[in-house]
Amino acid sequence: MTNEIDERASVAQITERLSTRYPHLDPRHVASVVAAAYDGMSTARVRDFVPVLVEREAKHRLRDEEARADRRIPA
């Protein structure tokens, strides 16, 4: 079973990984996206997979933002 301290450490690692994966994004923005994904899991009763789900959700949000930005930039 995962405890809150482990989850917070995982969230920090996720933020670091995604900041590396999306170097063109402000790390504070990446951190806020990860935090929002984590907050969205606050009512989950089974906590074991929360870090995996947070990373997945944050990645999807960042990819969606990236895709929207790419469509706005003229070629």
PDB file of N, CA and C in Angstrom:
ATOM      1  N   MET A   1       0.839  -1.184   0.000  1.00  0.00           N
ATOM      2  CA  MET A   1       0.000   0.000   0.000  1.00  0.00           C
ATOM      3  C   MET A   1       0.882   1.246   0.000  1.00  0.00           C
ATOM      4  N   THR A   2       0.497   2.222  -0.779  1.00  0.00           N
ATOM      5  CA  THR A   2       1.261   3.452  -0.922  1.00  0.00           C
ATOM      6  C   THR A   2       0.809   4.445   0.132  1.00  0.00           C
ATOM      7  N   ASN A   3       1.770   5.146   0.738  1.00  0.00           N
ATOM      8  CA  ASN A   3       1.369   6.190   1.667  1.00  0.00           C
ATOM      9  C   ASN A   3       1.584   7.555   1.023  1.00  0.00           C
ATOM     10  N   GLU A   4       1.103   8.591   1.684  1.00  0.00           N
ATOM     11  CA  GLU A   4       1.136   9.938   1.109  1.00  0.00           C
ATOM     12  C   GLU A   4       2.560  10.423   0.851  1.00  0.00           C
ATOM     13  N   ILE A   5       3.495  10.071   1.715  1.00  0.00           N
ATOM     14  CA  ILE A   5       4.892  10.484   1.522  1.00  0.00           C
ATOM     15  C   ILE A   5       5.451   9.852   0.251  1.00  0.00           C
ATOM     16  N   ASP A   6       5.186   8.568   0.050  1.00  0.00           N
ATOM     17  CA  ASP A   6       5.624   7.892  -1.174  1.00  0.00           C
ATOM     18  C   ASP A   6       4.983   8.526  -2.407  1.00  0.00           C
ATOM     19  N   GLU A   7       3.710   8.859  -2.303  1.00  0.00           N
ATOM     20  CA  GLU A   7       3.015   9.480  -3.429  1.00  0.00           C
ATOM     21  C   GLU A   7       3.632  10.830  -3.762  1.00  0.00           C
ATOM     22  N   ARG A   8       3.918  11.615  -2.747  1.00  0.00           N
ATOM     23  CA  ARG A   8       4.514  12.944  -2.974  1.00  0.00           C
ATOM     24  C   ARG A   8       5.896  12.813  -3.613  1.00  0.00           C
ATOM     25  N   ALA A   9       6.674  11.841  -3.176  1.00  0.00           N
ATOM     26  CA  ALA A   9       7.987  11.598  -3.787  1.00  0.00           C
ATOM     27  C   ALA A   9       7.812  11.181  -5.241  1.00  0.00           C
ATOM     28  N   SER A  10       6.828  10.355  -5.502  1.00  0.00           N
ATOM     29  CA  SER A  10       6.551   9.928  -6.876  1.00  0.00           C
ATOM     30  C   SER A  10       6.123  11.110  -7.740  1.00  0.00           C
ATOM     31  N   VAL A  11       5.312  11.995  -7.189  1.00  0.00           N
ATOM     32  CA  VAL A  11       4.869  13.179  -7.925  1.00  0.00           C
ATOM     33  C   VAL A  11       6.075  14.055  -8.277  1.00  0.00           C
ATOM     34  N   ALA A  12       7.003  14.195  -7.364  1.00  0.00           N
ATOM     35  CA  ALA A  12       8.221  14.971  -7.644  1.00  0.00           C
ATOM     36  C   ALA A  12       9.026  14.319  -8.768  1.00  0.00           C
ATOM     37  N   GLN A  13       9.132  13.003  -8.738  1.00  0.00           N
ATOM     38  CA  GLN A  13       9.858  12.286  -9.796  1.00  0.00           C
ATOM     39  C   GLN A  13       9.137  12.414 -11.139  1.00  0.00           C
ATOM     40  N   ILE A  14       7.830  12.339 -11.114  1.00  0.00           N
ATOM     41  CA  ILE A  14       7.039  12.489 -12.340  1.00  0.00           C
ATOM     42  C   ILE A  14       7.256  13.881 -12.924  1.00  0.00           C
ATOM     43  N   THR A  15       7.218  14.885 -12.067  1.00  0.00           N
ATOM     44  CA  THR A  15       7.429  16.260 -12.518  1.00  0.00           C
ATOM     45  C   THR A  15       8.796  16.406 -13.169  1.00  0.00           C
ATOM     46  N   GLU A  16       9.801  15.827 -12.550  1.00  0.00           N
ATOM     47  CA  GLU A  16      11.157  15.892 -13.101  1.00  0.00           C
ATOM     48  C   GLU A  16      11.229  15.184 -14.460  1.00  0.00           C
ATOM     49  N   ARG A  17      10.651  13.997 -14.536  1.00  0.00           N
ATOM     50  CA  ARG A  17      10.666  13.241 -15.801  1.00  0.00           C
ATOM     51  C   ARG A  17       9.963  13.997 -16.924  1.00  0.00           C
ATOM     52  N   LEU A  18       8.793  14.543 -16.615  1.00  0.00           N
ATOM     53  CA  LEU A  18       8.034  15.235 -17.651  1.00  0.00           C
ATOM     54  C   LEU A  18       8.667  16.577 -18.017  1.00  0.00           C
ATOM     55  N   SER A  19       9.320  17.221 -17.076  1.00  0.00           N
ATOM     56  CA  SER A  19      10.047  18.458 -17.390  1.00  0.00           C
ATOM     57  C   SER A  19      11.196  18.164 -18.339  1.00  0.00           C
ATOM     58  N   THR A  20      11.822  17.014 -18.166  1.00  0.00           N
ATOM     59  CA  THR A  20      12.895  16.595 -19.071  1.00  0.00           C
ATOM     60  C   THR A  20      12.327  16.229 -20.437  1.00  0.00           C
ATOM     61  N   ARG A  21      11.194  15.568 -20.428  1.00  0.00           N
ATOM     62  CA  ARG A  21      10.570  15.139 -21.688  1.00  0.00           C
ATOM     63  C   ARG A  21      10.028  16.319 -22.497  1.00  0.00           C
ATOM     64  N   TYR A  22       9.598  17.375 -21.807  1.00  0.00           N
ATOM     65  CA  TYR A  22       9.057  18.574 -22.450  1.00  0.00           C
ATOM     66  C   TYR A  22       9.903  19.785 -22.063  1.00  0.00           C
ATOM     67  N   PRO A  23      11.154  19.851 -22.543  1.00  0.00           N
ATOM     68  CA  PRO A  23      12.068  20.915 -22.111  1.00  0.00           C
ATOM     69  C   PRO A  23      11.638  22.312 -22.565  1.00  0.00           C
ATOM     70  N   HIS A  24      10.801  22.399 -23.578  1.00  0.00           N
ATOM     71  CA  HIS A  24      10.337  23.690 -24.078  1.00  0.00           C
ATOM     72  C   HIS A  24       9.229  24.283 -23.205  1.00  0.00           C
ATOM     73  N   LEU A  25       8.699  23.505 -22.284  1.00  0.00           N
ATOM     74  CA  LEU A  25       7.661  23.996 -21.376  1.00  0.00           C
ATOM     75  C   LEU A  25       8.288  24.465 -20.073  1.00  0.00           C
ATOM     76  N   ASP A  26       7.696  25.482 -19.502  1.00  0.00           N
ATOM     77  CA  ASP A  26       8.150  25.986 -18.207  1.00  0.00           C
ATOM     78  C   ASP A  26       7.965  24.878 -17.169  1.00  0.00           C
ATOM     79  N   PRO A  27       9.014  24.547 -16.425  1.00  0.00           N
ATOM     80  CA  PRO A  27       8.892  23.486 -15.407  1.00  0.00           C
ATOM     81  C   PRO A  27       7.787  23.756 -14.384  1.00  0.00           C
ATOM     82  N   ARG A  28       7.508  25.029 -14.119  1.00  0.00           N
ATOM     83  CA  ARG A  28       6.422  25.346 -13.180  1.00  0.00           C
ATOM     84  C   ARG A  28       5.071  24.953 -13.765  1.00  0.00           C
ATOM     85  N   HIS A  29       4.936  25.112 -15.080  1.00  0.00           N
ATOM     86  CA  HIS A  29       3.688  24.697 -15.733  1.00  0.00           C
ATOM     87  C   HIS A  29       3.546  23.176 -15.673  1.00  0.00           C
ATOM     88  N   VAL A  30       4.635  22.477 -15.967  1.00  0.00           N
ATOM     89  CA  VAL A  30       4.617  21.009 -15.886  1.00  0.00           C
ATOM     90  C   VAL A  30       4.230  20.592 -14.470  1.00  0.00           C
ATOM     91  N   ALA A  31       4.822  21.240 -13.473  1.00  0.00           N
ATOM     92  CA  ALA A  31       4.510  20.917 -12.074  1.00  0.00           C
ATOM     93  C   ALA A  31       3.036  21.161 -11.771  1.00  0.00           C
ATOM     94  N   SER A  32       2.461  22.226 -12.327  1.00  0.00           N
ATOM     95  CA  SER A  32       1.045  22.502 -12.052  1.00  0.00           C
ATOM     96  C   SER A  32       0.139  21.485 -12.739  1.00  0.00           C
ATOM     97  N   VAL A  33       0.529  21.020 -13.926  1.00  0.00           N
ATOM     98  CA  VAL A  33      -0.253  19.987 -14.618  1.00  0.00           C
ATOM     99  C   VAL A  33      -0.199  18.681 -13.823  1.00  0.00           C
ATOM    100  N   VAL A  34       0.984  18.330 -13.345  1.00  0.00           N
ATOM    101  CA  VAL A  34       1.132  17.109 -12.537  1.00  0.00           C
ATOM    102  C   VAL A  34       0.328  17.245 -11.242  1.00  0.00           C
ATOM    103  N   ALA A  35       0.410  18.406 -10.603  1.00  0.00           N
ATOM    104  CA  ALA A  35      -0.334  18.626  -9.358  1.00  0.00           C
ATOM    105  C   ALA A  35      -1.837  18.521  -9.592  1.00  0.00           C
ATOM    106  N   ALA A  36      -2.314  19.063 -10.709  1.00  0.00           N
ATOM    107  CA  ALA A  36      -3.747  18.975 -11.022  1.00  0.00           C
ATOM    108  C   ALA A  36      -4.163  17.527 -11.245  1.00  0.00           C
ATOM    109  N   ALA A  37      -3.313  16.771 -11.927  1.00  0.00           N
ATOM    110  CA  ALA A  37      -3.617  15.348 -12.142  1.00  0.00           C
ATOM    111  C   ALA A  37      -3.646  14.607 -10.804  1.00  0.00           C
ATOM    112  N   TYR A  38      -2.711  14.932  -9.923  1.00  0.00           N
ATOM    113  CA  TYR A  38      -2.659  14.299  -8.600  1.00  0.00           C
ATOM    114  C   TYR A  38      -3.896  14.675  -7.782  1.00  0.00           C
ATOM    115  N   ASP A  39      -4.255  15.945  -7.821  1.00  0.00           N
ATOM    116  CA  ASP A  39      -5.442  16.390  -7.085  1.00  0.00           C
ATOM    117  C   ASP A  39      -6.700  15.690  -7.588  1.00  0.00           C
ATOM    118  N   GLY A  40      -6.726  15.398  -8.880  1.00  0.00           N
ATOM    119  CA  GLY A  40      -7.867  14.695  -9.454  1.00  0.00           C
ATOM    120  C   GLY A  40      -8.019  13.272  -8.940  1.00  0.00           C
ATOM    121  N   MET A  41      -6.964  12.749  -8.358  1.00  0.00           N
ATOM    122  CA  MET A  41      -6.986  11.383  -7.816  1.00  0.00           C
ATOM    123  C   MET A  41      -7.232  11.377  -6.301  1.00  0.00           C
ATOM    124  N   SER A  42      -7.555  12.535  -5.743  1.00  0.00           N
ATOM    125  CA  SER A  42      -7.655  12.645  -4.285  1.00  0.00           C
ATOM    126  C   SER A  42      -8.719  11.747  -3.667  1.00  0.00           C
ATOM    127  N   THR A  43      -9.734  11.395  -4.434  1.00  0.00           N
ATOM    128  CA  THR A  43     -10.801  10.563  -3.864  1.00  0.00           C
ATOM    129  C   THR A  43     -10.630   9.076  -4.170  1.00  0.00           C
ATOM    130  N   ALA A  44      -9.541   8.736  -4.841  1.00  0.00           N
ATOM    131  CA  ALA A  44      -9.311   7.319  -5.174  1.00  0.00           C
ATOM    132  C   ALA A  44      -9.150   6.514  -3.889  1.00  0.00           C
ATOM    133  N   ARG A  45      -9.907   5.451  -3.778  1.00  0.00           N
ATOM    134  CA  ARG A  45      -9.818   4.625  -2.569  1.00  0.00           C
ATOM    135  C   ARG A  45      -8.632   3.676  -2.629  1.00  0.00           C
ATOM    136  N   VAL A  46      -8.332   3.179  -3.798  1.00  0.00           N
ATOM    137  CA  VAL A  46      -7.162   2.314  -3.972  1.00  0.00           C
ATOM    138  C   VAL A  46      -6.027   3.217  -4.432  1.00  0.00           C
ATOM    139  N   ARG A  47      -4.991   3.343  -3.611  1.00  0.00           N
ATOM    140  CA  ARG A  47      -3.930   4.320  -3.858  1.00  0.00           C
ATOM    141  C   ARG A  47      -2.712   3.727  -4.561  1.00  0.00           C
ATOM    142  N   ASP A  48      -2.648   2.421  -4.697  1.00  0.00           N
ATOM    143  CA  ASP A  48      -1.448   1.766  -5.215  1.00  0.00           C
ATOM    144  C   ASP A  48      -1.020   2.264  -6.592  1.00  0.00           C
ATOM    145  N   PHE A  49      -1.970   2.584  -7.441  1.00  0.00           N
ATOM    146  CA  PHE A  49      -1.641   2.961  -8.811  1.00  0.00           C
ATOM    147  C   PHE A  49      -1.757   4.460  -9.071  1.00  0.00           C
ATOM    148  N   VAL A  50      -1.954   5.235  -8.031  1.00  0.00           N
ATOM    149  CA  VAL A  50      -2.110   6.683  -8.205  1.00  0.00           C
ATOM    150  C   VAL A  50      -0.920   7.301  -8.944  1.00  0.00           C
ATOM    151  N   PRO A  51       0.330   7.018  -8.571  1.00  0.00           N
ATOM    152  CA  PRO A  51       1.444   7.637  -9.309  1.00  0.00           C
ATOM    153  C   PRO A  51       1.438   7.311 -10.805  1.00  0.00           C
ATOM    154  N   VAL A  52       1.138   6.078 -11.146  1.00  0.00           N
ATOM    155  CA  VAL A  52       1.092   5.683 -12.561  1.00  0.00           C
ATOM    156  C   VAL A  52      -0.019   6.446 -13.280  1.00  0.00           C
ATOM    157  N   LEU A  53      -1.168   6.544 -12.652  1.00  0.00           N
ATOM    158  CA  LEU A  53      -2.298   7.238 -13.260  1.00  0.00           C
ATOM    159  C   LEU A  53      -2.044   8.739 -13.372  1.00  0.00           C
ATOM    160  N   VAL A  54      -1.381   9.309 -12.373  1.00  0.00           N
ATOM    161  CA  VAL A  54      -1.038  10.732 -12.410  1.00  0.00           C
ATOM    162  C   VAL A  54      -0.109  11.012 -13.585  1.00  0.00           C
ATOM    163  N   GLU A  55       0.926  10.191 -13.741  1.00  0.00           N
ATOM    164  CA  GLU A  55       1.866  10.414 -14.841  1.00  0.00           C
ATOM    165  C   GLU A  55       1.159  10.285 -16.192  1.00  0.00           C
ATOM    166  N   ARG A  56       0.328   9.300 -16.300  1.00  0.00           N
ATOM    167  CA  ARG A  56      -0.401   9.079 -17.555  1.00  0.00           C
ATOM    168  C   ARG A  56      -1.298  10.272 -17.884  1.00  0.00           C
ATOM    169  N   GLU A  57      -2.050  10.742 -16.898  1.00  0.00           N
ATOM    170  CA  GLU A  57      -2.954  11.873 -17.099  1.00  0.00           C
ATOM    171  C   GLU A  57      -2.173  13.145 -17.436  1.00  0.00           C
ATOM    172  N   ALA A  58      -1.105  13.407 -16.712  1.00  0.00           N
ATOM    173  CA  ALA A  58      -0.303  14.608 -16.966  1.00  0.00           C
ATOM    174  C   ALA A  58       0.311  14.561 -18.363  1.00  0.00           C
ATOM    175  N   LYS A  59       0.807  13.395 -18.763  1.00  0.00           N
ATOM    176  CA  LYS A  59       1.378  13.232 -20.109  1.00  0.00           C
ATOM    177  C   LYS A  59       0.330  13.536 -21.182  1.00  0.00           C
ATOM    178  N   HIS A  60      -0.866  13.022 -20.990  1.00  0.00           N
ATOM    179  CA  HIS A  60      -1.947  13.273 -21.954  1.00  0.00           C
ATOM    180  C   HIS A  60      -2.255  14.771 -22.040  1.00  0.00           C
ATOM    181  N   ARG A  61      -2.338  15.422 -20.895  1.00  0.00           N
ATOM    182  CA  ARG A  61      -2.642  16.855 -20.891  1.00  0.00           C
ATOM    183  C   ARG A  61      -1.545  17.652 -21.589  1.00  0.00           C
ATOM    184  N   LEU A  62      -0.291  17.324 -21.297  1.00  0.00           N
ATOM    185  CA  LEU A  62       0.824  18.041 -21.916  1.00  0.00           C
ATOM    186  C   LEU A  62       0.875  17.781 -23.420  1.00  0.00           C
ATOM    187  N   ARG A  63       0.624  16.556 -23.833  1.00  0.00           N
ATOM    188  CA  ARG A  63       0.589  16.236 -25.268  1.00  0.00           C
ATOM    189  C   ARG A  63      -0.534  16.996 -25.967  1.00  0.00           C
ATOM    190  N   ASP A  64      -1.698  17.058 -25.321  1.00  0.00           N
ATOM    191  CA  ASP A  64      -2.825  17.788 -25.907  1.00  0.00           C
ATOM    192  C   ASP A  64      -2.492  19.273 -26.059  1.00  0.00           C
ATOM    193  N   GLU A  65      -1.871  19.848 -25.042  1.00  0.00           N
ATOM    194  CA  GLU A  65      -1.464  21.252 -25.116  1.00  0.00           C
ATOM    195  C   GLU A  65      -0.473  21.460 -26.250  1.00  0.00           C
ATOM    196  N   GLU A  66       0.469  20.548 -26.364  1.00  0.00           N
ATOM    197  CA  GLU A  66       1.484  20.625 -27.405  1.00  0.00           C
ATOM    198  C   GLU A  66       0.838  20.549 -28.794  1.00  0.00           C
ATOM    199  N   ALA A  67      -0.120  19.659 -28.960  1.00  0.00           N
ATOM    200  CA  ALA A  67      -0.811  19.503 -30.242  1.00  0.00           C
ATOM    201  C   ALA A  67      -1.602  20.763 -30.586  1.00  0.00           C
ATOM    202  N   ARG A  68      -2.275  21.347 -29.597  1.00  0.00           N
ATOM    203  CA  ARG A  68      -3.020  22.585 -29.843  1.00  0.00           C
ATOM    204  C   ARG A  68      -2.074  23.713 -30.233  1.00  0.00           C
ATOM    205  N   ALA A  69      -0.936  23.799 -29.572  1.00  0.00           N
ATOM    206  CA  ALA A  69       0.049  24.838 -29.881  1.00  0.00           C
ATOM    207  C   ALA A  69       0.612  24.640 -31.285  1.00  0.00           C
ATOM    208  N   ASP A  70       0.853  23.399 -31.672  1.00  0.00           N
ATOM    209  CA  ASP A  70       1.380  23.111 -33.013  1.00  0.00           C
ATOM    210  C   ASP A  70       0.394  23.525 -34.097  1.00  0.00           C
ATOM    211  N   ARG A  71      -0.890  23.376 -33.837  1.00  0.00           N
ATOM    212  CA  ARG A  71      -1.904  23.756 -34.830  1.00  0.00           C
ATOM    213  C   ARG A  71      -1.998  25.267 -34.986  1.00  0.00           C
ATOM    214  N   ARG A  72      -1.663  26.011 -33.936  1.00  0.00           N
ATOM    215  CA  ARG A  72      -1.749  27.473 -33.995  1.00  0.00           C
ATOM    216  C   ARG A  72      -0.547  28.097 -34.684  1.00  0.00           C
ATOM    217  N   ILE A  73       0.573  27.405 -34.711  1.00  0.00           N
ATOM    218  CA  ILE A  73       1.793  27.955 -35.305  1.00  0.00           C
ATOM    219  C   ILE A  73       1.761  27.697 -36.807  1.00  0.00           C
ATOM    220  N   PRO A  74       1.766  28.780 -37.612  1.00  0.00           N
ATOM    221  CA  PRO A  74       1.763  28.563 -39.065  1.00  0.00           C
ATOM    222  C   PRO A  74       3.076  27.946 -39.528  1.00  0.00           C
ATOM    223  N   ALA A  75       2.971  27.070 -40.514  1.00  0.00           N
ATOM    224  CA  ALA A  75       4.159  26.365 -41.015  1.00  0.00           C
ATOM    225  C   ALA A  75       4.994  27.228 -41.924  1.00  0.00           C
TER     226      ALA A  75
END
